[in-house]
Short mmCIF file of N, CA, C and O and ligand atoms in Angstrom, two decimals:
data_model
loop_
_atom_site.label_atom_id
_atom_site.label_comp_id
_atom_site.label_asym_id
_atom_site.label_seq_id
_atom_site.Cartn_x
_atom_site.Cartn_y
_atom_site.Cartn_z
N UNK A 1 -52.04 -0.72 -52.52
CA UNK A 1 -53.34 -0.93 -54.65
C UNK A 1 -53.80 0.44 -55.29
O UNK A 1 -53.77 0.85 -53.95
N UNK A 2 -53.46 0.22 -56.22
CA UNK A 2 -54.69 1.28 -56.92
C UNK A 2 -54.95 0.16 -58.15
O UNK A 2 -54.54 -0.33 -59.05
N UNK A 3 -55.50 1.20 -58.54
CA UNK A 3 -56.13 0.41 -60.30
C UNK A 3 -55.95 1.48 -61.66
O UNK A 3 -55.27 2.94 -61.32
N UNK A 4 -55.44 0.83 -62.62
CA UNK A 4 -54.87 0.92 -63.77
C UNK A 4 -55.85 1.17 -65.17
O UNK A 4 -56.69 -0.72 -64.67
N UNK A 5 -56.22 1.64 -65.30
CA UNK A 5 -56.79 1.78 -67.55
C UNK A 5 -55.72 1.50 -68.36
O UNK A 5 -55.78 2.86 -68.37
N UNK A 6 -55.90 1.25 -68.94
CA UNK A 6 -55.37 1.48 -70.69
C UNK A 6 -55.87 1.90 -71.32
O UNK A 6 -56.52 1.07 -71.86
N UNK A 7 -56.21 2.31 -72.31
CA UNK A 7 -56.91 2.97 -73.75
C UNK A 7 -56.20 1.45 -74.81
O UNK A 7 -57.47 1.29 -75.19
N UNK A 8 -55.37 1.65 -74.73
CA UNK A 8 -54.93 0.09 -75.61
C UNK A 8 -55.30 -1.09 -74.98
O UNK A 8 -56.10 -1.80 -76.41
N UNK A 9 -55.93 -1.69 -74.40
CA UNK A 9 -56.85 -2.50 -73.72
C UNK A 9 -57.68 -2.97 -74.41
O UNK A 9 -58.46 -3.78 -74.15
N UNK A 10 -58.99 -1.83 -74.22
CA UNK A 10 -59.94 -1.67 -75.06
C UNK A 10 -59.76 -1.44 -76.65
O UNK A 10 -60.65 -0.85 -77.46
N UNK A 11 -58.65 -1.11 -77.37
CA UNK A 11 -58.58 -1.35 -78.21
C UNK A 11 -58.46 -0.05 -79.10
O UNK A 11 -58.67 0.17 -80.06
N UNK A 12 -58.00 1.25 -78.28
CA UNK A 12 -58.24 2.22 -78.71
C UNK A 12 -56.34 2.69 -79.29
O UNK A 12 -56.11 1.80 -78.01
N UNK A 13 -56.29 3.19 -79.79
CA UNK A 13 -54.53 3.15 -80.58
C UNK A 13 -54.17 4.65 -79.51
O UNK A 13 -54.61 5.91 -80.09
N UNK A 14 -54.22 4.66 -78.29
CA UNK A 14 -53.82 5.93 -77.20
C UNK A 14 -52.65 4.77 -76.38
O UNK A 14 -52.65 3.93 -75.62
N UNK A 15 -51.69 5.45 -76.11
CA UNK A 15 -50.55 4.73 -74.49
C UNK A 15 -51.12 5.58 -72.92
O UNK A 15 -50.53 5.70 -72.22
N UNK A 16 -52.67 6.04 -73.54
CA UNK A 16 -52.23 6.67 -71.73
C UNK A 16 -53.27 5.62 -70.79
O UNK A 16 -53.27 4.39 -71.45
N UNK A 17 -52.23 5.39 -69.42
CA UNK A 17 -52.48 4.69 -68.90
C UNK A 17 -52.88 6.27 -67.41
O UNK A 17 -52.35 6.93 -66.94
N UNK A 18 -54.90 5.20 -66.92
CA UNK A 18 -55.52 6.09 -66.09
C UNK A 18 -54.88 4.95 -65.09
O UNK A 18 -55.43 3.65 -64.65
N UNK A 19 -54.84 5.88 -63.54
CA UNK A 19 -54.47 5.61 -62.43
C UNK A 19 -55.36 6.06 -61.23
O UNK A 19 -55.15 7.34 -61.41
N UNK A 20 -55.60 5.45 -60.86
CA UNK A 20 -56.66 5.76 -59.07
C UNK A 20 -56.56 4.92 -58.57
O UNK A 20 -56.21 4.19 -58.41
N UNK A 21 -57.05 4.99 -56.72
CA UNK A 21 -56.96 4.46 -56.10
C UNK A 21 -58.41 4.01 -55.77
O UNK A 21 -58.16 2.93 -54.65
N UNK A 22 -59.24 4.50 -56.08
CA UNK A 22 -60.54 3.68 -56.42
C UNK A 22 -61.39 3.56 -57.96
O UNK A 22 -60.76 4.81 -58.73
N UNK A 23 -62.31 2.53 -57.98
CA UNK A 23 -62.80 2.96 -59.10
C UNK A 23 -63.75 4.09 -59.79
O UNK A 23 -63.80 4.01 -60.33
N UNK A 24 -64.74 4.01 -58.34
CA UNK A 24 -65.26 5.42 -59.15
C UNK A 24 -64.44 6.71 -59.68
O UNK A 24 -64.78 7.17 -60.56
N UNK A 25 -62.92 6.70 -58.89
CA UNK A 25 -62.22 7.57 -59.25
C UNK A 25 -61.67 7.53 -60.72
O UNK A 25 -61.33 8.32 -61.76
N UNK A 26 -61.77 6.03 -61.25
CA UNK A 26 -61.49 5.28 -62.07
C UNK A 26 -61.73 5.55 -63.00
O UNK A 26 -61.82 6.27 -64.13
N UNK A 27 -63.54 5.50 -62.86
CA UNK A 27 -64.16 5.75 -63.82
C UNK A 27 -64.38 7.18 -64.40
O UNK A 27 -64.42 7.88 -65.73
N UNK A 28 -64.55 8.01 -63.36
CA UNK A 28 -64.77 9.30 -63.76
C UNK A 28 -63.22 9.72 -64.43
O UNK A 28 -63.45 11.13 -65.61
N UNK A 29 -62.71 9.74 -63.89
CA UNK A 29 -60.66 10.24 -64.52
C UNK A 29 -60.99 9.47 -66.23
O UNK A 29 -60.36 10.22 -67.03
N UNK A 30 -61.79 8.49 -66.76
CA UNK A 30 -61.29 7.72 -67.42
C UNK A 30 -62.45 8.16 -68.20
O UNK A 30 -62.10 8.79 -69.88
N UNK A 31 -63.44 9.00 -68.28
CA UNK A 31 -64.37 8.97 -69.07
C UNK A 31 -64.38 10.49 -68.84
O UNK A 31 -64.30 10.99 -70.25
N UNK A 32 -62.98 11.58 -68.08
CA UNK A 32 -62.70 12.83 -68.61
C UNK A 32 -62.00 12.85 -69.87
O UNK A 32 -62.43 13.12 -70.59
N UNK A 33 -60.69 11.45 -70.07
CA UNK A 33 -60.08 11.43 -70.39
C UNK A 33 -60.72 11.53 -72.51
O UNK A 33 -60.24 11.87 -73.26
N UNK A 34 -61.81 10.75 -72.12
CA UNK A 34 -62.82 9.69 -72.91
C UNK A 34 -62.84 10.67 -73.82
O UNK A 34 -62.89 10.86 -75.49
N UNK A 35 -63.64 11.91 -72.87
CA UNK A 35 -64.46 12.94 -73.04
C UNK A 35 -63.34 14.08 -74.60
O UNK A 35 -63.51 14.36 -75.45
N UNK A 36 -62.32 13.90 -73.18
CA UNK A 36 -61.86 15.08 -74.02
C UNK A 36 -60.22 14.67 -75.13
O UNK A 36 -60.74 14.94 -75.89
N UNK A 37 -59.76 13.33 -74.78
CA UNK A 37 -59.22 13.50 -76.03
C UNK A 37 -59.13 12.37 -77.19
O UNK A 37 -59.25 12.46 -78.08
N UNK A 38 -61.18 11.59 -76.91
CA UNK A 38 -60.98 10.76 -78.12
C UNK A 38 -62.49 11.42 -78.16
O UNK A 38 -63.64 10.47 -79.46
N UNK A 39 -62.93 11.88 -77.63
CA UNK A 39 -64.67 13.26 -78.18
C UNK A 39 -65.89 11.54 -77.78
O UNK A 39 -66.43 12.16 -78.60
N UNK A 40 -65.35 11.18 -76.68
CA UNK A 40 -66.67 9.68 -77.09
C UNK A 40 -67.14 10.36 -75.47
O UNK A 40 -66.41 10.01 -73.96
N UNK A 41 -68.23 9.91 -75.70
CA UNK A 41 -69.44 10.66 -73.62
C UNK A 41 -69.00 8.94 -73.45
O UNK A 41 -70.25 8.03 -74.37
N UNK A 42 -68.57 8.46 -72.40
CA UNK A 42 -69.40 6.48 -71.89
C UNK A 42 -70.70 7.22 -71.07
O UNK A 42 -70.86 7.88 -70.18
N UNK A 43 -70.97 5.68 -72.19
CA UNK A 43 -72.47 5.48 -71.01
C UNK A 43 -71.90 4.39 -70.08
O UNK A 43 -71.07 4.17 -70.77
N UNK A 44 -73.26 3.98 -70.07
CA UNK A 44 -72.94 3.09 -68.99
C UNK A 44 -72.54 1.12 -69.57
O UNK A 44 -71.60 0.81 -68.42
N UNK A 45 -72.78 0.81 -70.91
CA UNK A 45 -72.32 0.25 -71.30
C UNK A 45 -70.93 0.80 -71.83
O UNK A 45 -69.65 -1.17 -70.74
N UNK A 46 -70.91 1.20 -72.19
CA UNK A 46 -68.88 1.58 -72.16
C UNK A 46 -68.42 1.28 -70.79
O UNK A 46 -67.32 0.99 -71.12
N UNK A 47 -69.00 1.96 -69.68
CA UNK A 47 -68.58 1.83 -68.43
C UNK A 47 -67.85 0.63 -68.14
O UNK A 47 -67.32 0.06 -67.98
N UNK A 48 -69.12 0.55 -68.35
CA UNK A 48 -69.00 -1.47 -67.86
C UNK A 48 -68.39 -2.53 -68.48
O UNK A 48 -67.91 -3.33 -68.00
N UNK A 49 -67.59 -1.80 -70.00
CA UNK A 49 -67.03 -2.72 -70.37
C UNK A 49 -65.85 -2.70 -69.79
O UNK A 49 -64.74 -3.36 -69.61
N UNK A 50 -64.94 -0.84 -69.53
CA UNK A 50 -64.22 -0.60 -69.73
C UNK A 50 -63.49 -1.32 -68.16
O UNK A 50 -62.36 -1.62 -68.32
N UNK A 51 -64.86 -1.19 -67.42
CA UNK A 51 -64.32 -1.64 -65.35
C UNK A 51 -64.47 -3.33 -65.79
O UNK A 51 -63.07 -3.37 -64.92
N UNK A 52 -64.47 -4.14 -66.94
CA UNK A 52 -63.86 -5.63 -67.10
C UNK A 52 -61.94 -5.04 -67.53
O UNK A 52 -61.35 -6.30 -67.49
N UNK A 53 -61.60 -4.36 -67.82
CA UNK A 53 -60.18 -4.24 -68.09
C UNK A 53 -59.26 -3.68 -67.63
O UNK A 53 -58.20 -3.35 -67.06
N UNK A 54 -60.00 -3.18 -66.85
CA UNK A 54 -59.58 -2.45 -65.17
C UNK A 54 -58.46 -3.89 -64.30
O UNK A 54 -58.56 -4.08 -64.74
N UNK A 55 -57.33 -2.97 -64.43
CA UNK A 55 -56.19 -4.06 -63.01
C UNK A 55 -55.85 -2.89 -62.19
O UNK A 55 -56.09 -2.28 -61.89
N UNK A 56 -55.83 -4.57 -61.13
CA UNK A 56 -55.63 -3.50 -60.18
C UNK A 56 -53.91 -3.88 -60.06
O UNK A 56 -53.13 -5.41 -60.77
N UNK A 57 -52.73 -2.79 -59.60
CA UNK A 57 -51.38 -2.47 -58.62
C UNK A 57 -51.19 -3.42 -57.68
O UNK A 57 -51.85 -2.63 -56.65
N UNK A 58 -49.99 -3.80 -57.62
CA UNK A 58 -49.85 -3.87 -56.16
C UNK A 58 -48.97 -2.81 -55.50
O UNK A 58 -48.37 -3.28 -54.04
N UNK A 59 -49.08 -1.66 -56.11
CA UNK A 59 -47.79 -0.84 -55.82
C UNK A 59 -48.42 0.42 -54.59
O UNK A 59 -49.38 0.68 -54.20
ZN1 ZN B 101 -56.96 7.46 -74.40
#
Protein backbone atom coordinates (compact mmCIF):
# COMPACT_ATOMS: atom_id res chain seq x y z
CA UNK A 1 0.00 0.00 0.00
CA UNK A 2 1.19 3.48 -0.71
CA UNK A 3 -0.06 7.00 -0.15
CA UNK A 4 -0.82 9.47 -2.85
CA UNK A 5 -1.43 13.22 -2.95
CA UNK A 6 -2.70 15.14 -5.96
CA UNK A 7 -2.23 18.89 -6.17
CA UNK A 8 -5.55 19.22 -7.98
CA UNK A 9 -7.36 17.75 -4.97
CA UNK A 10 -6.54 20.93 -3.08
CA UNK A 11 -7.56 23.15 -5.97
CA UNK A 12 -4.13 23.71 -7.48
CA UNK A 13 -3.94 23.61 -11.28
CA UNK A 14 -1.15 21.06 -11.37
CA UNK A 15 -1.05 17.46 -12.57
CA UNK A 16 1.55 16.36 -10.04
CA UNK A 17 0.83 13.17 -8.15
CA UNK A 18 3.16 12.65 -5.20
CA UNK A 19 3.48 9.12 -3.83
CA UNK A 20 5.22 7.76 -0.76
CA UNK A 21 5.16 4.78 1.56
CA UNK A 22 4.56 6.71 4.77
CA UNK A 23 2.74 9.91 5.68
CA UNK A 24 5.95 11.52 6.97
CA UNK A 25 7.65 10.80 3.67
CA UNK A 26 4.64 12.04 1.73
CA UNK A 27 4.39 15.30 3.67
CA UNK A 28 8.10 15.93 3.13
CA UNK A 29 7.79 15.27 -0.61
CA UNK A 30 4.65 17.41 -0.96
CA UNK A 31 6.26 20.25 1.01
CA UNK A 32 9.34 20.14 -1.24
CA UNK A 33 7.15 20.14 -4.37
CA UNK A 34 4.93 22.97 -3.11
CA UNK A 35 7.94 25.12 -2.37
CA UNK A 36 9.76 24.36 -5.61
CA UNK A 37 6.83 24.47 -8.06
CA UNK A 38 4.27 26.65 -6.33
CA UNK A 39 6.43 28.95 -4.20
CA UNK A 40 4.40 27.94 -1.14
CA UNK A 41 5.90 27.13 2.25
CA UNK A 42 3.64 24.58 3.90
CA UNK A 43 2.77 25.57 7.45
CA UNK A 44 1.05 23.21 9.87
CA UNK A 45 -2.43 24.38 8.80
CA UNK A 46 -1.70 23.65 5.15
CA UNK A 47 -0.14 20.32 6.02
CA UNK A 48 -3.20 19.33 8.10
CA UNK A 49 -5.43 20.24 5.15
CA UNK A 50 -3.25 18.40 2.66
CA UNK A 51 -3.25 15.28 4.85
CA UNK A 52 -7.07 15.16 4.66
CA UNK A 53 -6.70 14.84 0.87
CA UNK A 54 -4.22 11.99 0.92
CA UNK A 55 -5.43 8.77 -0.68
CA UNK A 56 -4.31 5.25 0.03
CA UNK A 57 -3.66 3.06 -2.96
CA UNK A 58 -3.63 -0.68 -2.83
CA UNK A 59 -0.75 -1.39 -5.23
ZN1 LIG B 1 1.86 20.80 -7.79
